[in-house]
PDB file of C-alpha atoms in Angstrom:
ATOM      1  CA  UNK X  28     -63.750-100.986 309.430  1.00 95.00           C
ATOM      2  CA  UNK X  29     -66.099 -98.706 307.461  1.00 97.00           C
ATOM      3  CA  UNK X  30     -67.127-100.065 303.842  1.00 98.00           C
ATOM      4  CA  UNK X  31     -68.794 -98.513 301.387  1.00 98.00           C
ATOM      5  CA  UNK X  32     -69.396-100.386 298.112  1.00 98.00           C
ATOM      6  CA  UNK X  33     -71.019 -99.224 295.309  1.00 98.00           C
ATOM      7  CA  UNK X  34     -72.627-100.718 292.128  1.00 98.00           C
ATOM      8  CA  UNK X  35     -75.093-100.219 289.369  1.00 98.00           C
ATOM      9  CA  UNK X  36     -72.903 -98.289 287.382  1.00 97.00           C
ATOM     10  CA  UNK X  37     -72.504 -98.855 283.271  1.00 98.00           C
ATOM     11  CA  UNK X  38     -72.970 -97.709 279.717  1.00 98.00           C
ATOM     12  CA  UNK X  39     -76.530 -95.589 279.101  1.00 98.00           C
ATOM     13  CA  UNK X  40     -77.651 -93.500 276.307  1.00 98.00           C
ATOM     14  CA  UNK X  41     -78.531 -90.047 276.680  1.00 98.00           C
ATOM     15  CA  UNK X  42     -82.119 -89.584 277.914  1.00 98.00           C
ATOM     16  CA  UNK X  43     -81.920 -92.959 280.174  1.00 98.00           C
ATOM     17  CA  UNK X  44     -81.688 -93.999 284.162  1.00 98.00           C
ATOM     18  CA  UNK X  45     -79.717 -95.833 286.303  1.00 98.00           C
ATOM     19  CA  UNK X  46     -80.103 -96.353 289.733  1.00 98.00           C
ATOM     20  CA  UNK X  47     -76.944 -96.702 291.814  1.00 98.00           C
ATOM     21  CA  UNK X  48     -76.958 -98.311 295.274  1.00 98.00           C
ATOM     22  CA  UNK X  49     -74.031 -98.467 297.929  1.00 98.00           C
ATOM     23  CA  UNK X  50     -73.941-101.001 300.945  1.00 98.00           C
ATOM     24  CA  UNK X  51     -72.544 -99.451 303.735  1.00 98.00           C
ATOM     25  CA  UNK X  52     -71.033-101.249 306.819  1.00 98.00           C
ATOM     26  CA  UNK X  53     -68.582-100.621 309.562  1.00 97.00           C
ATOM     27  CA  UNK X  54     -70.425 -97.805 311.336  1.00 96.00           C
ATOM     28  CA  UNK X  55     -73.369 -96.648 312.394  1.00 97.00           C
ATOM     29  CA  UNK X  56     -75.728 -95.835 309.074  1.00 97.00           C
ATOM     30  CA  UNK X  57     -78.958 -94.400 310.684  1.00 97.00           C
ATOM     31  CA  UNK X  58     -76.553 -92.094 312.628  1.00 96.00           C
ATOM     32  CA  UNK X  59     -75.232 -89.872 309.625  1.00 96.00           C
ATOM     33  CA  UNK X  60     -75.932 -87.553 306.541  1.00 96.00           C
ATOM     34  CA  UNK X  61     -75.050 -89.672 303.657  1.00 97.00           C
ATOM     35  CA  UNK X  62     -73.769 -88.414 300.185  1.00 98.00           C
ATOM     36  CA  UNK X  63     -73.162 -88.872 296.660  1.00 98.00           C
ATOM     37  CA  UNK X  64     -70.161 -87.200 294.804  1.00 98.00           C
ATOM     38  CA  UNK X  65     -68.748 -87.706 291.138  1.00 98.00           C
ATOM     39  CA  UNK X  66     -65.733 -87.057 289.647  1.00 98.00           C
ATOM     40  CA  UNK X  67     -65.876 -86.782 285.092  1.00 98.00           C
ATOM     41  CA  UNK X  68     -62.843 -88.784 283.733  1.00 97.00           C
ATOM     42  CA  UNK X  69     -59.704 -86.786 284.290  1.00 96.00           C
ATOM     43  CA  UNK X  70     -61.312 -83.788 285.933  1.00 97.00           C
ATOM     44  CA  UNK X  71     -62.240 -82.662 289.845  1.00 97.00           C
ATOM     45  CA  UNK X  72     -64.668 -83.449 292.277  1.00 98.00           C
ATOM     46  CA  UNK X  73     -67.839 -82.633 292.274  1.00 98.00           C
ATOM     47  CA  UNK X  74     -70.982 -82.603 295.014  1.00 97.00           C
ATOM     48  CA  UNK X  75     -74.296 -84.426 293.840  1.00 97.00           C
ATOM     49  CA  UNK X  76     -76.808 -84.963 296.610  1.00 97.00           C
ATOM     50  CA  UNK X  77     -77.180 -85.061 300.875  1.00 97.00           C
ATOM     51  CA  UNK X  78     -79.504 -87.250 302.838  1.00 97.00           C
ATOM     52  CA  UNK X  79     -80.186 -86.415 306.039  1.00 97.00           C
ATOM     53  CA  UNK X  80     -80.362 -89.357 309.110  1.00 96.00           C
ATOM     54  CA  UNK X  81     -84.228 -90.472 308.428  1.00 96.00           C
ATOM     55  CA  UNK X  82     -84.460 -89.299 305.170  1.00 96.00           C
ATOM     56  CA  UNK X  83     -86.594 -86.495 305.707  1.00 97.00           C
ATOM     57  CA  UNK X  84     -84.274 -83.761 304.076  1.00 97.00           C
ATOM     58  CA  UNK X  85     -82.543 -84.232 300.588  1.00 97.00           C
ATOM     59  CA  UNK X  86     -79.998 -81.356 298.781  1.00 97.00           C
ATOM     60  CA  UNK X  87     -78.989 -81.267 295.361  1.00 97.00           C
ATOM     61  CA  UNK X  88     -76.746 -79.704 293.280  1.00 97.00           C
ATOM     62  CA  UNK X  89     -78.889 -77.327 290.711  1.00 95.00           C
ATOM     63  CA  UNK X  90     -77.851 -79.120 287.555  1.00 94.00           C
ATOM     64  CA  UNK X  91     -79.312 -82.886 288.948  1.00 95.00           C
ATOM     65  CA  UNK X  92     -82.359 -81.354 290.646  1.00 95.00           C
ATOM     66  CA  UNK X  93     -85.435 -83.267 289.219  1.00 96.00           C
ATOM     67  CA  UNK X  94     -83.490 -85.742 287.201  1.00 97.00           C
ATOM     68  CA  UNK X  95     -81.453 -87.658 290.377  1.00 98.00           C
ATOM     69  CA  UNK X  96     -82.996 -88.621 293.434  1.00 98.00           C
ATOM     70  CA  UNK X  97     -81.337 -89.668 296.193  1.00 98.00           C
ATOM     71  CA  UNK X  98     -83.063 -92.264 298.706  1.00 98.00           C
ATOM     72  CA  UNK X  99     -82.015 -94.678 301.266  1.00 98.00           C
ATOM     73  CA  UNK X 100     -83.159 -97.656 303.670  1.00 98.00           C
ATOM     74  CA  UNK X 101     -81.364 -97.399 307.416  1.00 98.00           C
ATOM     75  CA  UNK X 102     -82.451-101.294 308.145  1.00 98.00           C
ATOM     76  CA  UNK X 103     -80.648-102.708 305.137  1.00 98.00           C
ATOM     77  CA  UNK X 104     -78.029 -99.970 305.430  1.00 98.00           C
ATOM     78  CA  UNK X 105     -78.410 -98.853 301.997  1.00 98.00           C
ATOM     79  CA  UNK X 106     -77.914 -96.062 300.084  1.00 98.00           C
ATOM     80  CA  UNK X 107     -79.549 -94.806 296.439  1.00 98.00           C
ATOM     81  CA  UNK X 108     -79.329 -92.868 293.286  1.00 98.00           C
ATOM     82  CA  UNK X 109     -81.738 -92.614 290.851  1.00 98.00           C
ATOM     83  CA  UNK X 110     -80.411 -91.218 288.092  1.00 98.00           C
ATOM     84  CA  UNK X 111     -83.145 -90.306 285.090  1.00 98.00           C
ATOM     85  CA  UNK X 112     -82.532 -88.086 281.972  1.00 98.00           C
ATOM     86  CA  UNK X 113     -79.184 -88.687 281.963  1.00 98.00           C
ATOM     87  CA  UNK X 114     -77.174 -86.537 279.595  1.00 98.00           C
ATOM     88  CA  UNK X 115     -73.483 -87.135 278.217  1.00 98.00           C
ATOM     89  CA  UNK X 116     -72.122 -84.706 280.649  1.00 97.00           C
ATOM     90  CA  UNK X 117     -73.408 -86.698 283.545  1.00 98.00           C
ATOM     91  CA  UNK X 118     -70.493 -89.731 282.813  1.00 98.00           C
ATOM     92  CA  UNK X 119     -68.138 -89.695 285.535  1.00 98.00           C
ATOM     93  CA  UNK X 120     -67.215 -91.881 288.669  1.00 98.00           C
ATOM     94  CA  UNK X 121     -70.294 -91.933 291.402  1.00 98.00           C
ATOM     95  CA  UNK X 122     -68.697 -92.115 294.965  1.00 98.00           C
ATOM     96  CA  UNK X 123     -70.723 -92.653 298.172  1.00 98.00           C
ATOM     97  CA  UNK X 124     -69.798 -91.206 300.872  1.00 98.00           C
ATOM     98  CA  UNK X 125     -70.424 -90.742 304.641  1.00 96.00           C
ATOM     99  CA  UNK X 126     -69.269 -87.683 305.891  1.00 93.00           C
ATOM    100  CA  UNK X 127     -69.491 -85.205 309.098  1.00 91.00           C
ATOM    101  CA  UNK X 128     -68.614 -81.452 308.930  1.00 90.00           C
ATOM    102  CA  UNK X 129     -67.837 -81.158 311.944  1.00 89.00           C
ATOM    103  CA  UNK X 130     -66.117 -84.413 313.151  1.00 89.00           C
ATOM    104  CA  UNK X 131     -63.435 -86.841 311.713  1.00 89.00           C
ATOM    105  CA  UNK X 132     -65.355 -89.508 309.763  1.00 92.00           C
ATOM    106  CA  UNK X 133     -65.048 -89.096 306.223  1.00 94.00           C
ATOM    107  CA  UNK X 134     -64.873 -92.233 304.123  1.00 97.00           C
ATOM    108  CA  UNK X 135     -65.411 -92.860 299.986  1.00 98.00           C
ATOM    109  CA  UNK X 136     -66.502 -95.807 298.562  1.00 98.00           C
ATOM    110  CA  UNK X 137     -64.634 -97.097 295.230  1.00 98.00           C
ATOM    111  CA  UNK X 138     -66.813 -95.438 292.930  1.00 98.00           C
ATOM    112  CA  UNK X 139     -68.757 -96.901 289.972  1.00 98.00           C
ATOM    113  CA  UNK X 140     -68.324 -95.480 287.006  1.00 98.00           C
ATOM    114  CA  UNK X 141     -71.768 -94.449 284.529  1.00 98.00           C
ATOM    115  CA  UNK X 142     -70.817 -93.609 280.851  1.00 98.00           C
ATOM    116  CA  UNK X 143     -73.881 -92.094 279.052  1.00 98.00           C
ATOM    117  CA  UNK X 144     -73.427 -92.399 275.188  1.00 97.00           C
ATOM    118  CA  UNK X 145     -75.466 -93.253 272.331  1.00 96.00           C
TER     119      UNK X 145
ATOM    120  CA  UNK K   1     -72.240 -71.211 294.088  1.00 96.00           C
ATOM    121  CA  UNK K   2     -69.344 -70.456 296.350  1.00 98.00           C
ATOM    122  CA  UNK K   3     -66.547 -70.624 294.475  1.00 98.00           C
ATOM    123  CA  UNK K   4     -63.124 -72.001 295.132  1.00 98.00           C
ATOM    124  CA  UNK K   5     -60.032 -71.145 293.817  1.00 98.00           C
ATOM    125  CA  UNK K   6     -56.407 -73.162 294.483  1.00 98.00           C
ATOM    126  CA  UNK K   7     -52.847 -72.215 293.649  1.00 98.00           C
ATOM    127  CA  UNK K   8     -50.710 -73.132 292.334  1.00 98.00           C
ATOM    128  CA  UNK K   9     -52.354 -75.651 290.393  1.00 98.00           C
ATOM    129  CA  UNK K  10     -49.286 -77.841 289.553  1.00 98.00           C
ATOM    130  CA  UNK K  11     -46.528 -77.916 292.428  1.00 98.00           C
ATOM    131  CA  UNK K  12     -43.415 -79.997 291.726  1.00 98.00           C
ATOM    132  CA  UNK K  13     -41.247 -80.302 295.286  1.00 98.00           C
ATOM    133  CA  UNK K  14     -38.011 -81.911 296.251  1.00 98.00           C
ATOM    134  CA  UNK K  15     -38.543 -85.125 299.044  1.00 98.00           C
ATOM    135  CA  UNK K  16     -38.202 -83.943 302.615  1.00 97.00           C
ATOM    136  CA  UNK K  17     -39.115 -80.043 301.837  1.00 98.00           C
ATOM    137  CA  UNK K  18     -42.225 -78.423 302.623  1.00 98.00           C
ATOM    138  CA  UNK K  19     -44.738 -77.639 300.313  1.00 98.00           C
ATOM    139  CA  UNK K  20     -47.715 -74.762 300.669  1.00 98.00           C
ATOM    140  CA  UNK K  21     -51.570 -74.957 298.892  1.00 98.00           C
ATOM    141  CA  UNK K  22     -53.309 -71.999 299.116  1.00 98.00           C
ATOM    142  CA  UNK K  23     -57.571 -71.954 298.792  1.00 98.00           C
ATOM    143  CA  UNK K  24     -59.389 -68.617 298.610  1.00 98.00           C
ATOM    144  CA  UNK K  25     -63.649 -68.628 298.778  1.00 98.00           C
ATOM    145  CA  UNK K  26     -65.849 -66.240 296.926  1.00 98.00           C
ATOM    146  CA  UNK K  27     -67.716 -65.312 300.364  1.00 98.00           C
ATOM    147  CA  UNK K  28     -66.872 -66.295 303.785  1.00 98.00           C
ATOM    148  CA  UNK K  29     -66.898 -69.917 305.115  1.00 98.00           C
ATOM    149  CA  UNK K  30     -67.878 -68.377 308.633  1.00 97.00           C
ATOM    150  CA  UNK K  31     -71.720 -70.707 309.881  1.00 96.00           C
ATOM    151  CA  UNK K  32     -73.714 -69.011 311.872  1.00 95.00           C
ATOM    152  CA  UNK K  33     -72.722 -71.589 314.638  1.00 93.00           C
ATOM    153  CA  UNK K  34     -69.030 -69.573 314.425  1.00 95.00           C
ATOM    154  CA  UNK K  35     -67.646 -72.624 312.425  1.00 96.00           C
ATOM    155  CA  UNK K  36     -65.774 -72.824 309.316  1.00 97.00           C
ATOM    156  CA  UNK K  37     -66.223 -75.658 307.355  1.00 97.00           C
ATOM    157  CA  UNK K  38     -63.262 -75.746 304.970  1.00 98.00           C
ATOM    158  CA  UNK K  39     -61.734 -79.392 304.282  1.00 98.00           C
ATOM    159  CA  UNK K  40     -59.272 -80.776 302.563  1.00 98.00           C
ATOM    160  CA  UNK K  41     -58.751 -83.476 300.513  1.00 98.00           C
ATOM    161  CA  UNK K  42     -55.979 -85.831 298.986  1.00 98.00           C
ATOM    162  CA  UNK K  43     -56.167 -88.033 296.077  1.00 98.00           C
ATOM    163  CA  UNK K  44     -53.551 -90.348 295.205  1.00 98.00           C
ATOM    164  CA  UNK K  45     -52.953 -92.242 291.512  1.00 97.00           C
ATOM    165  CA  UNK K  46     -56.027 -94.108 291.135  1.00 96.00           C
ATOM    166  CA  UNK K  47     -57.650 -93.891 294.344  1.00 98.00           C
ATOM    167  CA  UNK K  48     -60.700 -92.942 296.157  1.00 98.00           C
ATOM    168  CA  UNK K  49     -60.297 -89.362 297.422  1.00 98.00           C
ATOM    169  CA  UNK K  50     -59.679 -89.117 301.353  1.00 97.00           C
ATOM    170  CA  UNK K  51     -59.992 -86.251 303.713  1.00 98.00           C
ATOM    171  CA  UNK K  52     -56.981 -85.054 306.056  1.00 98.00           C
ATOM    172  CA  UNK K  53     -58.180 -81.739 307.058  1.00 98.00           C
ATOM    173  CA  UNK K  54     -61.819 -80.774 308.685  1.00 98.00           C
ATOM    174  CA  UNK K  55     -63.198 -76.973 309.959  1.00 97.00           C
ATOM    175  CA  UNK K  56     -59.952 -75.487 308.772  1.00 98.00           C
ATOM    176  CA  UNK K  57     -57.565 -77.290 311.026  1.00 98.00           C
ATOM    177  CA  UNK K  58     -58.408 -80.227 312.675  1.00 98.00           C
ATOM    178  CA  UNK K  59     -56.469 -83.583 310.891  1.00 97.00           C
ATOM    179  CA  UNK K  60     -58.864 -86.651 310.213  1.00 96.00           C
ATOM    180  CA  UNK K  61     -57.891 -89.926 312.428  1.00 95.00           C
ATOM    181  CA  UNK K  62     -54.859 -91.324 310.854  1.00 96.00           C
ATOM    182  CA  UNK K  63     -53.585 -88.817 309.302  1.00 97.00           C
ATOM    183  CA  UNK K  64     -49.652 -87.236 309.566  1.00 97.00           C
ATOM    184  CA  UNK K  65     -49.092 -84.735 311.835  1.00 96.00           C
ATOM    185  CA  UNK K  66     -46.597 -83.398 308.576  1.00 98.00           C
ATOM    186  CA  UNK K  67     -50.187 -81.901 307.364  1.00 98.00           C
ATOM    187  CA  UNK K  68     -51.323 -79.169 308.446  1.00 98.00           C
ATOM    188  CA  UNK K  69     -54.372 -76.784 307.816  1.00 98.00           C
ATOM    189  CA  UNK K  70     -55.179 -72.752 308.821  1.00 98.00           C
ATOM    190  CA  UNK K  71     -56.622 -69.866 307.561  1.00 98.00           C
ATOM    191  CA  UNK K  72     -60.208 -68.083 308.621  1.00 97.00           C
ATOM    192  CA  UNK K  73     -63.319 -66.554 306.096  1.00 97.00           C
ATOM    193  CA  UNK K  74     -61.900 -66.864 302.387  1.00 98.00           C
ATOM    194  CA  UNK K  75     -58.268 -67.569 302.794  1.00 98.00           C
ATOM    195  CA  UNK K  76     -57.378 -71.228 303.995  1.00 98.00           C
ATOM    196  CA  UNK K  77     -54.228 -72.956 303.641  1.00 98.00           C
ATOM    197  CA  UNK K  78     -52.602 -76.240 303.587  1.00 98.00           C
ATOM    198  CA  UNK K  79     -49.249 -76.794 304.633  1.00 98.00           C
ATOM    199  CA  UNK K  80     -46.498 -79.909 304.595  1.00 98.00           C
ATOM    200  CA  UNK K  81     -43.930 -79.510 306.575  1.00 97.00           C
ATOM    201  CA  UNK K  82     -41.726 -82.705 305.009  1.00 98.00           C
ATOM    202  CA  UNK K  83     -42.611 -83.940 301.554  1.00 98.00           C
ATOM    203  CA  UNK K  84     -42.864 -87.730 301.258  1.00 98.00           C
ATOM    204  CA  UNK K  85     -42.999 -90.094 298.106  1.00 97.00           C
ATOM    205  CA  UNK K  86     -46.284 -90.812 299.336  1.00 97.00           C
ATOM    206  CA  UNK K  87     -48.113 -87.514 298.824  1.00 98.00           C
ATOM    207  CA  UNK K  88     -47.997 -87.512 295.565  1.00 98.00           C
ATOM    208  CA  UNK K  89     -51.267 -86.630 293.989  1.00 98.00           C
ATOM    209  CA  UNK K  90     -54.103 -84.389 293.409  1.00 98.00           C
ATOM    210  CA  UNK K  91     -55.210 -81.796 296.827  1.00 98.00           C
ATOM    211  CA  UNK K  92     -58.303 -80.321 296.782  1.00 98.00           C
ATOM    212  CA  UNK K  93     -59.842 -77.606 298.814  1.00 98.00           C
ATOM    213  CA  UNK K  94     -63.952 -77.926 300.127  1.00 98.00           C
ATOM    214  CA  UNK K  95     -66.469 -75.671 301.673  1.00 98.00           C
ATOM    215  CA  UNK K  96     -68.743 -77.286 303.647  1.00 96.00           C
ATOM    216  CA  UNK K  97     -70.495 -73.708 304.979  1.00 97.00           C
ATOM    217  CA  UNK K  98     -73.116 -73.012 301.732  1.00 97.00           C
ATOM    218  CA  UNK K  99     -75.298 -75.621 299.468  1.00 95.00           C
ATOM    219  CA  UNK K 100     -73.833 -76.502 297.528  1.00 96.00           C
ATOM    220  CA  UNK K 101     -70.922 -77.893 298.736  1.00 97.00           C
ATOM    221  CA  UNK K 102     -67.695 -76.951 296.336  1.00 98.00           C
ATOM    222  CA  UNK K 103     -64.391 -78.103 295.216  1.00 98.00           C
ATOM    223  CA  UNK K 104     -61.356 -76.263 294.110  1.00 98.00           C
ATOM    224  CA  UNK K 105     -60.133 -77.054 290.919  1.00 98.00           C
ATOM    225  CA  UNK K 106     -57.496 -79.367 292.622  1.00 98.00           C
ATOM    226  CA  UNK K 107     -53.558 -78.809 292.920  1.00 98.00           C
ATOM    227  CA  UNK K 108     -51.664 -81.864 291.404  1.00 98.00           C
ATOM    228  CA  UNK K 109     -48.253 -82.586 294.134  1.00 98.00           C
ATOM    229  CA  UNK K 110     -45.178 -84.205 292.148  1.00 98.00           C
ATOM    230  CA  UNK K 111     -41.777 -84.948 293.546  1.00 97.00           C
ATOM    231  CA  UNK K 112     -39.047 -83.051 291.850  1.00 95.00           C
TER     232      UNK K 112
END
């Protein structure tokens, strides 16, 4: 069974970091693109950051570019987010996620959710 | 950004009728590969999202044959042919073609 568990999540002010982690299990980590997503209280999805198999490629969204980071570690099956900078419109439920495009394996962790407020 | 656009946005159906969610894209989803990577989601009451749909039509392991997905280049579709109790919740539309990747704004399913 595929797990994905987050944590690291909690209250910030504006202007500090947080670094997020997810443990994944279940499947096959080295073998995938892995992914963070967020979702603001109440609202829709969003798309934060891609990491390809070895970590040699990263994506962003254009609004996290230079303050998030997204990193991981294939022999403890781990996945990252840095988070620096963070601003009041950056509070909403983090979600990890494993994903391929083109074939069915899609799964979501439970999210964590980071509040920024002063 | 590519962006995505769902109607309607609220859709209240009866239990055992179908229901219809229509996604349209700024610019096509067509890859260069000739794939289309349009996906949809479901996200019940208090739940982690989950995907039933990939690349337009093809339903994730597990999931009803009662969903259903088509449509090609900006007009996509997802279908229920039955309504259960179950499907209540939010449905969103993704592209999975362009960085960044892109939601719809989400249609929320309620039972009449």
């Amino acid at each position: 069974e595929v797990q994905l568990v987050e944590s690291g999540g909690g209250l910030v002010q504006p202007g500090g970091s947080l670094r997020l982690s997810c443990a994944a299990s279940g499947f096959s980590f080295s073998n995938y693109w892995m992914s963070w997503a967020r979702q603001a209280p109440g609202k829709g999805l969003e798309w934060v950051a891609n990491i390809r198999q070895d970590g040699s490629e990263e994506q962003y969204v254009d609004s996290m570019r230079g303050r998030f980071t997204i990193s991981r570690d294939n022999p403890k099956n781990s996945l990252y987010l840095q988070m620096n900078s963070l601003r009041v419109d950056d509070t909403a439920v983090y979600y990890c996620v494993t994903t391929s495009r083109g074939h069915s394996h899609d799964y979501w962790g439970q999210g964590t959710l980071v509040t920024v407020s002063s | 950004d590519v962006v995505m656009t769902q109607s309607p946005l609220s859709l209240p159906v009866t239990l055992g009728q179908p229901a219809s969610i229509s996604c349209r894209s700024s610019q096509s989803l067509l890859d260069s590969d000739g794939s289309t990577f349009l996906s949809w989601f479901q996200q019940r009451p208090g739940q982690s999202p989950r995907r039933l749909i990939y690349k337009v039509s093809n339903r994730d392991s597990g999931v009803p044959d009662r969903f259903s997905g088509s449509g090609s280049g900006t007009d996509f579709t997802l279908n229920i042919s039955r309504v259960e109790a179950e499907d209540v919740g939010v449905y969103y539309c993704r592209q999975g073609t362009h960085w960044p990747w892109t939601f719809g704004q989400g249609t929320r399913l309620e039972i009449k």
